[in-house]
Coordinates of C-alpha atoms in Angstrom, one line a residue:
M465 CA -43.9 -19.9 73.9
S466 CA -42.7 -23.1 74.2
F467 CA -39.4 -23.3 72.0
K468 CA -36.4 -23.1 74.6
L469 CA -33.7 -20.6 74.5
T470 CA -30.2 -20.9 76.1
E471 CA -29.6 -17.6 78.3
E472 CA -27.2 -16.8 75.7
Q473 CA -29.9 -16.4 73.2
L474 CA -31.9 -14.5 75.5
M475 CA -29.2 -12.1 76.0
V476 CA -29.3 -11.3 72.2
Q477 CA -32.5 -10.6 71.5
S478 CA -32.9 -8.2 75.4
M479 CA -30.4 -6.5 73.8
V480 CA -31.8 -5.8 70.5
R481 CA -35.2 -5.3 71.7
D482 CA -33.3 -2.4 73.7
L483 CA -31.5 -1.3 71.2
A484 CA -34.2 -1.4 68.4
R485 CA -37.3 0.5 70.2
A486 CA -35.3 3.3 71.8
K487 CA -33.2 3.7 68.8
F488 CA -34.8 3.1 65.7
A489 CA -38.3 2.9 66.5
P490 CA -39.1 6.3 67.2
K491 CA -37.6 7.0 63.9
A492 CA -39.1 4.5 61.7
M493 CA -42.1 6.4 60.0
E494 CA -40.0 9.6 59.3
R495 CA -37.7 7.8 57.3
D496 CA -41.1 5.9 55.9
K497 CA -41.7 9.5 54.8
T498 CA -38.6 10.4 53.5
K499 CA -36.5 7.3 52.7
E500 CA -34.0 8.5 54.3
F501 CA -31.6 5.2 54.1
P502 CA -31.0 3.9 57.4
G503 CA -27.1 4.0 57.5
D504 CA -26.7 5.5 61.3
N505 CA -29.5 1.9 62.9
L506 CA -26.7 -0.1 60.4
K507 CA -23.8 1.5 62.1
K508 CA -25.1 0.5 65.7
L509 CA -25.8 -2.8 64.4
G510 CA -22.3 -3.4 63.0
E511 CA -20.7 -2.0 66.4
L512 CA -23.2 -4.8 68.0
G513 CA -22.0 -7.5 66.2
L514 CA -25.0 -7.7 64.7
M515 CA -24.5 -7.4 60.7
G516 CA -22.0 -10.7 60.7
M517 CA -23.8 -12.4 63.4
M518 CA -22.9 -15.9 61.9
V519 CA -19.4 -15.1 60.6
P520 CA -16.8 -16.7 62.9
P521 CA -14.3 -14.4 65.4
E522 CA -11.9 -14.7 62.6
Y523 CA -13.6 -12.7 59.6
N524 CA -14.3 -10.1 62.2
G525 CA -18.1 -11.9 62.8
S526 CA -19.9 -13.0 65.9
G527 CA -19.9 -16.7 65.6
A528 CA -23.5 -16.9 66.8
D529 CA -26.2 -19.3 65.2
S530 CA -29.1 -18.8 63.2
V531 CA -31.7 -18.8 65.5
S532 CA -29.8 -16.2 67.6
Y533 CA -30.2 -14.3 64.6
V534 CA -33.4 -15.2 64.0
L535 CA -34.7 -13.3 67.4
A536 CA -32.1 -10.4 66.1
L537 CA -33.7 -9.8 63.6
S538 CA -37.1 -10.0 64.2
E539 CA -36.6 -7.0 66.9
V540 CA -35.1 -4.9 64.2
A541 CA -37.7 -5.6 62.1
Y542 CA -40.6 -5.0 64.6
A543 CA -39.0 -1.4 65.3
C544 CA -37.6 -0.9 61.6
A545 CA -38.8 -3.2 58.5
S546 CA -36.3 -1.1 56.2
T547 CA -33.3 -1.2 58.8
A548 CA -34.1 -5.7 58.7
V549 CA -34.6 -6.1 55.4
V550 CA -30.9 -4.5 54.6
M551 CA -29.5 -6.3 58.0
S552 CA -31.1 -9.7 56.4
V553 CA -29.7 -9.9 53.0
H554 CA -26.1 -8.0 54.7
N555 CA -26.7 -11.7 56.7
S556 CA -28.4 -14.5 55.3
I557 CA -26.9 -13.9 51.6
V558 CA -24.1 -11.7 50.8
C559 CA -22.0 -12.9 54.3
E560 CA -22.6 -16.2 54.4
S561 CA -22.3 -17.2 50.6
I562 CA -19.1 -15.0 50.7
L563 CA -18.4 -17.8 53.9
R564 CA -19.1 -20.9 52.0
Y565 CA -18.4 -20.4 48.9
G566 CA -15.4 -17.7 49.0
S567 CA -11.4 -17.8 48.6
E568 CA -9.7 -17.2 51.8
E569 CA -8.4 -13.9 49.7
Q570 CA -12.2 -12.8 49.5
K571 CA -13.1 -13.8 53.2
Q572 CA -9.8 -11.6 54.3
Q573 CA -11.0 -8.7 52.0
H574 CA -14.5 -8.3 51.9
L575 CA -16.1 -10.8 54.3
S576 CA -14.1 -9.2 57.1
R577 CA -15.4 -5.5 56.7
L578 CA -18.7 -6.9 56.1
A579 CA -18.8 -8.3 59.2
T580 CA -18.2 -5.0 61.0
G581 CA -20.5 -3.1 58.6
E582 CA -17.8 -1.2 57.3
I583 CA -19.5 -1.4 53.8
I584 CA -22.6 -3.1 53.4
G585 CA -23.8 -5.7 50.9
A586 CA -25.8 -6.3 47.9
F587 CA -27.3 -9.1 45.9
A588 CA -28.3 -8.7 42.2
L589 CA -29.9 -11.8 40.4
T590 CA -33.1 -10.8 39.0
E591 CA -33.4 -8.7 35.8
P592 CA -36.6 -7.4 33.9
N593 CA -37.2 -10.5 31.9
A594 CA -35.8 -12.9 35.2
G595 CA -37.4 -13.3 38.3
S596 CA -38.9 -16.3 39.6
D597 CA -37.3 -17.7 36.2
P598 CA -33.4 -17.0 36.9
A599 CA -32.0 -19.8 34.6
R600 CA -33.7 -16.7 31.9
Q601 CA -31.2 -13.7 32.8
T602 CA -29.4 -12.6 30.1
T603 CA -26.6 -10.3 32.1
K604 CA -23.5 -11.9 30.5
A605 CA -19.7 -12.2 31.8
E606 CA -17.6 -12.4 29.5
F607 CA -13.7 -14.0 29.8
D608 CA -11.2 -12.1 28.7
G609 CA -6.9 -12.2 29.8
D610 CA -7.1 -11.8 33.8
S611 CA -11.0 -10.3 33.7
Y612 CA -14.5 -10.4 33.6
I613 CA -16.2 -8.3 31.3
I614 CA -19.8 -7.7 32.5
N615 CA -23.0 -6.2 30.9
G616 CA -26.6 -6.5 31.8
T617 CA -29.3 -5.0 34.0
K618 CA -30.2 -6.0 37.2
R619 CA -33.4 -5.3 38.4
F620 CA -34.8 -4.8 42.0
T621 CA -31.8 -5.0 44.3
T622 CA -31.9 -4.0 47.9
T623 CA -29.1 -1.4 48.5
G624 CA -28.3 -0.8 45.1
K625 CA -27.3 2.6 45.7
N626 CA -25.7 2.1 49.3
A627 CA -24.0 -1.5 49.2
G628 CA -20.1 -1.1 48.8
L629 CA -20.1 -4.9 47.0
I630 CA -22.9 -6.5 45.6
I631 CA -22.8 -10.6 44.8
V632 CA -24.0 -10.4 41.1
T633 CA -24.5 -13.4 38.9
A634 CA -24.3 -13.7 35.3
K635 CA -23.9 -16.1 32.1
T636 CA -20.3 -17.8 31.6
D637 CA -21.9 -20.5 29.1
E638 CA -25.3 -19.5 27.6
A639 CA -25.1 -23.6 26.4
K640 CA -25.7 -24.6 30.0
R641 CA -29.1 -22.5 31.3
H642 CA -28.4 -22.7 34.9
R643 CA -25.7 -24.5 34.8
G644 CA -23.7 -21.9 33.0
I645 CA -24.3 -18.7 35.5
S646 CA -21.4 -17.9 37.6
A647 CA -21.4 -15.4 40.5
F648 CA -19.0 -12.7 41.3
L649 CA -18.1 -10.0 43.4
V650 CA -18.4 -6.4 42.3
E651 CA -17.6 -3.2 44.5
Q652 CA -19.2 -0.1 44.7
G653 CA -17.9 2.6 41.5
T654 CA -16.3 0.3 39.7
P655 CA -16.8 1.9 36.2
G656 CA -19.0 0.9 34.1
L657 CA -21.7 0.1 36.8
T658 CA -24.0 2.0 36.8
V659 CA -26.9 2.6 39.6
G660 CA -30.4 3.5 38.4
A661 CA -33.1 5.2 39.4
L662 CA -34.0 4.5 43.4
E663 CA -38.0 2.6 43.3
D664 CA -41.1 4.5 44.7
K665 CA -42.1 1.8 46.7
M666 CA -45.4 0.9 48.8
G667 CA -43.5 0.1 51.9
L668 CA -40.1 -0.3 53.2
R669 CA -39.1 3.0 51.8
A670 CA -36.0 3.6 54.1
S671 CA -34.6 0.9 51.9
D672 CA -33.1 1.9 48.5
T673 CA -34.1 -0.7 46.3
T674 CA -32.8 0.5 42.7
D675 CA -31.7 -1.0 38.7
L676 CA -27.9 -1.5 38.1
I677 CA -26.6 -1.6 35.0
F678 CA -23.3 -3.4 33.8
E679 CA -22.0 -1.6 30.7
D680 CA -17.9 -3.4 30.0
C681 CA -17.8 -3.6 33.8
R682 CA -14.3 -5.5 33.9
I683 CA -13.6 -7.0 37.4
P684 CA -10.3 -9.2 38.3
A685 CA -11.1 -13.0 36.7
E686 CA -10.1 -13.5 41.4
N687 CA -13.5 -11.6 42.1
R688 CA -15.5 -14.5 40.8
L689 CA -17.0 -16.1 43.5
G690 CA -16.4 -20.2 43.4
N691 CA -16.2 -21.6 40.0
E692 CA -17.3 -21.0 36.7
G693 CA -21.2 -22.5 36.7
D694 CA -21.6 -21.9 40.0
G695 CA -23.5 -18.7 40.2
F696 CA -27.0 -20.6 40.5
L697 CA -26.2 -22.6 43.5
I698 CA -24.6 -20.6 45.2
A699 CA -28.3 -17.7 44.8
M700 CA -29.9 -21.1 46.3
T701 CA -28.0 -21.6 49.1
G702 CA -28.1 -17.9 49.9
L703 CA -31.9 -18.1 49.2
D704 CA -33.0 -20.5 52.0
G705 CA -31.1 -18.9 54.8
G706 CA -32.8 -15.2 53.3
R707 CA -35.8 -17.2 53.9
I708 CA -35.3 -17.8 57.2
G709 CA -34.7 -13.8 57.5
I710 CA -38.1 -13.1 55.6
A711 CA -39.8 -15.1 58.0
A712 CA -38.0 -13.8 60.5
Q713 CA -39.1 -10.4 59.4
S714 CA -42.9 -11.3 59.3
V715 CA -42.6 -12.7 62.5
G716 CA -41.2 -9.7 64.5
V717 CA -43.8 -7.0 61.6
A718 CA -46.5 -8.8 62.4
Q719 CA -45.9 -8.7 66.7
A720 CA -45.5 -5.2 66.1
A721 CA -48.6 -5.2 64.5
F722 CA -50.5 -7.3 67.1
D723 CA -49.1 -5.4 70.2
A724 CA -50.6 -1.8 69.0
A725 CA -53.6 -3.6 67.9
V726 CA -54.6 -4.9 71.2
H727 CA -52.9 -1.4 72.8
Y728 CA -55.3 0.2 71.0
A729 CA -58.4 -2.0 71.1
Q730 CA -57.9 -2.4 75.0
E731 CA -57.7 1.8 75.0
R732 CA -60.6 2.5 72.5
E733 CA -64.1 2.4 74.0
Q734 CA -67.7 2.0 71.9
F735 CA -71.5 1.2 73.2
G736 CA -69.9 1.8 77.1
Q737 CA -66.8 -0.4 77.0
A738 CA -63.4 -1.0 75.9
I739 CA -63.9 -2.6 72.5
S740 CA -61.2 -5.7 73.8
K741 CA -64.6 -6.7 75.9
F742 CA -66.5 -7.9 72.3
Q743 CA -66.3 -11.3 70.9
G744 CA -66.0 -10.1 67.5
L745 CA -62.8 -8.8 68.1
R746 CA -61.7 -11.3 70.6
W747 CA -61.6 -13.9 68.0
M748 CA -59.7 -12.0 65.7
I749 CA -57.1 -11.6 68.9
A750 CA -56.8 -15.4 69.6
D751 CA -56.7 -15.9 65.7
M752 CA -53.2 -13.2 65.3
A753 CA -51.7 -14.7 68.1
T754 CA -51.6 -18.6 67.3
E755 CA -50.5 -18.1 63.9
I756 CA -47.6 -15.3 65.1
E757 CA -46.6 -17.9 67.2
A758 CA -46.9 -21.0 64.5
A759 CA -44.9 -19.1 62.4
R760 CA -42.0 -18.0 65.0
L761 CA -41.6 -22.2 66.0
M762 CA -41.5 -22.7 62.1
T763 CA -38.9 -20.3 62.0
F764 CA -37.0 -21.6 64.6
S765 CA -37.1 -25.2 64.0
A766 CA -35.9 -24.4 59.8
A767 CA -32.8 -21.7 61.5
E768 CA -32.1 -24.6 64.3
M769 CA -32.1 -27.7 61.5
K770 CA -29.4 -24.8 59.5
D771 CA -27.0 -24.9 62.8
R772 CA -27.6 -28.7 63.1
G773 CA -26.2 -28.9 59.3
E774 CA -29.2 -30.4 58.0
N775 CA -30.7 -30.4 54.6
Y776 CA -33.0 -27.4 55.7
T777 CA -34.7 -26.2 52.3
A778 CA -37.9 -27.3 52.6
Q779 CA -38.6 -26.2 56.2
A780 CA -37.1 -22.8 55.5
S781 CA -39.6 -22.4 52.6
M782 CA -42.6 -23.7 54.8
A783 CA -41.1 -20.9 57.3
K784 CA -41.2 -17.9 54.1
L785 CA -44.1 -19.3 53.3
F786 CA -46.4 -19.5 56.0
A787 CA -44.9 -16.0 57.8
S788 CA -45.2 -14.2 55.0
E789 CA -48.8 -14.8 54.5
M790 CA -49.4 -14.6 57.7
V791 CA -48.2 -11.6 58.7
N792 CA -50.4 -10.2 55.7
R793 CA -53.0 -11.6 57.5
T794 CA -52.1 -10.2 60.6
T795 CA -51.6 -6.6 59.7
A796 CA -54.6 -6.3 58.1
K797 CA -57.2 -7.2 61.0
A798 CA -54.9 -5.0 63.3
L799 CA -55.8 -2.5 60.6
Q800 CA -58.9 -3.4 60.5
M801 CA -58.9 -3.5 64.6
H802 CA -58.1 0.5 64.5
G803 CA -60.9 1.0 61.9
G804 CA -61.1 4.6 60.1
Y805 CA -58.1 4.8 62.5
G806 CA -55.6 2.7 60.5
F807 CA -56.5 4.1 57.4
T808 CA -55.0 7.3 58.4
K809 CA -51.0 7.8 59.0
E810 CA -51.3 9.0 62.6
Y811 CA -51.1 4.7 63.3
P812 CA -48.6 3.2 63.0
V813 CA -50.4 0.0 61.7
E814 CA -51.2 1.7 58.2
R815 CA -46.8 1.6 57.6
F816 CA -46.9 -2.4 59.2
Y817 CA -49.0 -2.9 56.1
R818 CA -47.9 -1.8 53.9
D819 CA -44.1 -3.1 54.9
A820 CA -45.8 -6.4 54.8
R821 CA -46.6 -6.7 51.4
V822 CA -44.1 -7.4 49.8
F823 CA -42.8 -10.4 52.0
T824 CA -44.9 -12.6 49.8
I825 CA -42.9 -11.6 46.9
Y826 CA -39.0 -11.3 47.2
E827 CA -36.7 -14.1 47.8
G828 CA -39.4 -16.2 45.8
T829 CA -42.9 -15.8 45.6
S830 CA -45.4 -17.2 47.8
E831 CA -45.6 -19.6 44.7
I832 CA -42.5 -20.6 43.9
Q833 CA -41.9 -21.5 47.7
R834 CA -45.4 -23.9 47.1
V835 CA -43.0 -25.7 44.1
V836 CA -40.3 -26.3 46.5
I837 CA -42.0 -27.5 49.2
S838 CA -44.0 -30.3 46.7
N839 CA -41.1 -30.6 45.2
H840 CA -39.6 -31.9 48.3
V841 CA -42.5 -33.2 49.6
L842 CA -43.2 -35.9 46.2
K843 CA -39.3 -36.7 45.7
D844 CA -39.6 -37.7 49.4
K845 CA -42.9 -40.1 48.6
R846 CA -41.0 -41.1 45.6
K847 CA -38.2 -43.4 47.7
P848 CA -38.7 -46.7 48.6

């Protein structure tokens, strides 16, 4: 890897690698079967300051940079992708949104608890008829005295059941379309909030994904995040950071599949020699290694731009697009290299293959990333 990491970044990577491979990886396959939420993993991450990595120390965070976060998240994903997706939404979207848009009171009350992992955060944007087009959402928040009353249904909410705090978007002014969307902090257990059934998913099975149903759910006005009408901006800004997180997860899962495939190819013998000696497989290995390296560097580049305070929207989308499609190609090749064994649950590549599939879908499909990237490119071309 040609990207120059600092000594501190390398220490973070080493620490998380040791933890994840020793404690998370051995239980990952069993969690995949039972769908047991990785609460114990998240507790360990919280104890090490990894659930508030980019949160300043005054709010119990680690104050780390985005590159360190990418390194940590990739190592967690290498060992257990279900743990990584919870860590990613919690850090990238929930903590960062409150840090950026929250009042001082909200930061003291909620962010300081999130940063230690005392509570887990969730983000509720998607609805049954509003996915890639969030302006179509129908969840409403009506102002009533000193409160807002929320009504509507959110779909595919990661950690919807186990989250202690949820950022919810809802329309406060129907006429303004996306400019009429606001964001709210809703605590789990608030009257009027019901958690729907758990989705029975193809992959990431230990992370819970649920509907959230709001029926006359009354929350204090001070629980609004930012100003009225800021909800769409808060969501899009949060998704920029979230897309770096998905790229990091993609790199971690791809590296795990690649390492498993290389090990298998060196051990498996056919026609009197290790299958790693055959040119067809060697070329597959070369392509996999090259694509993983490219995705890793694109992810680092987007993270560095974020750390420098530059506009990184397009770079985050590029990293997410390339890395998420790369991990699907890589896991498919890793499974192919295992032959019939890859199609069984005896080897972990079967799980890697399933876990990777959603990465091109959530937090903006590959098609949406191409819209974001092309808009950025064509906007720049119009400049004199």
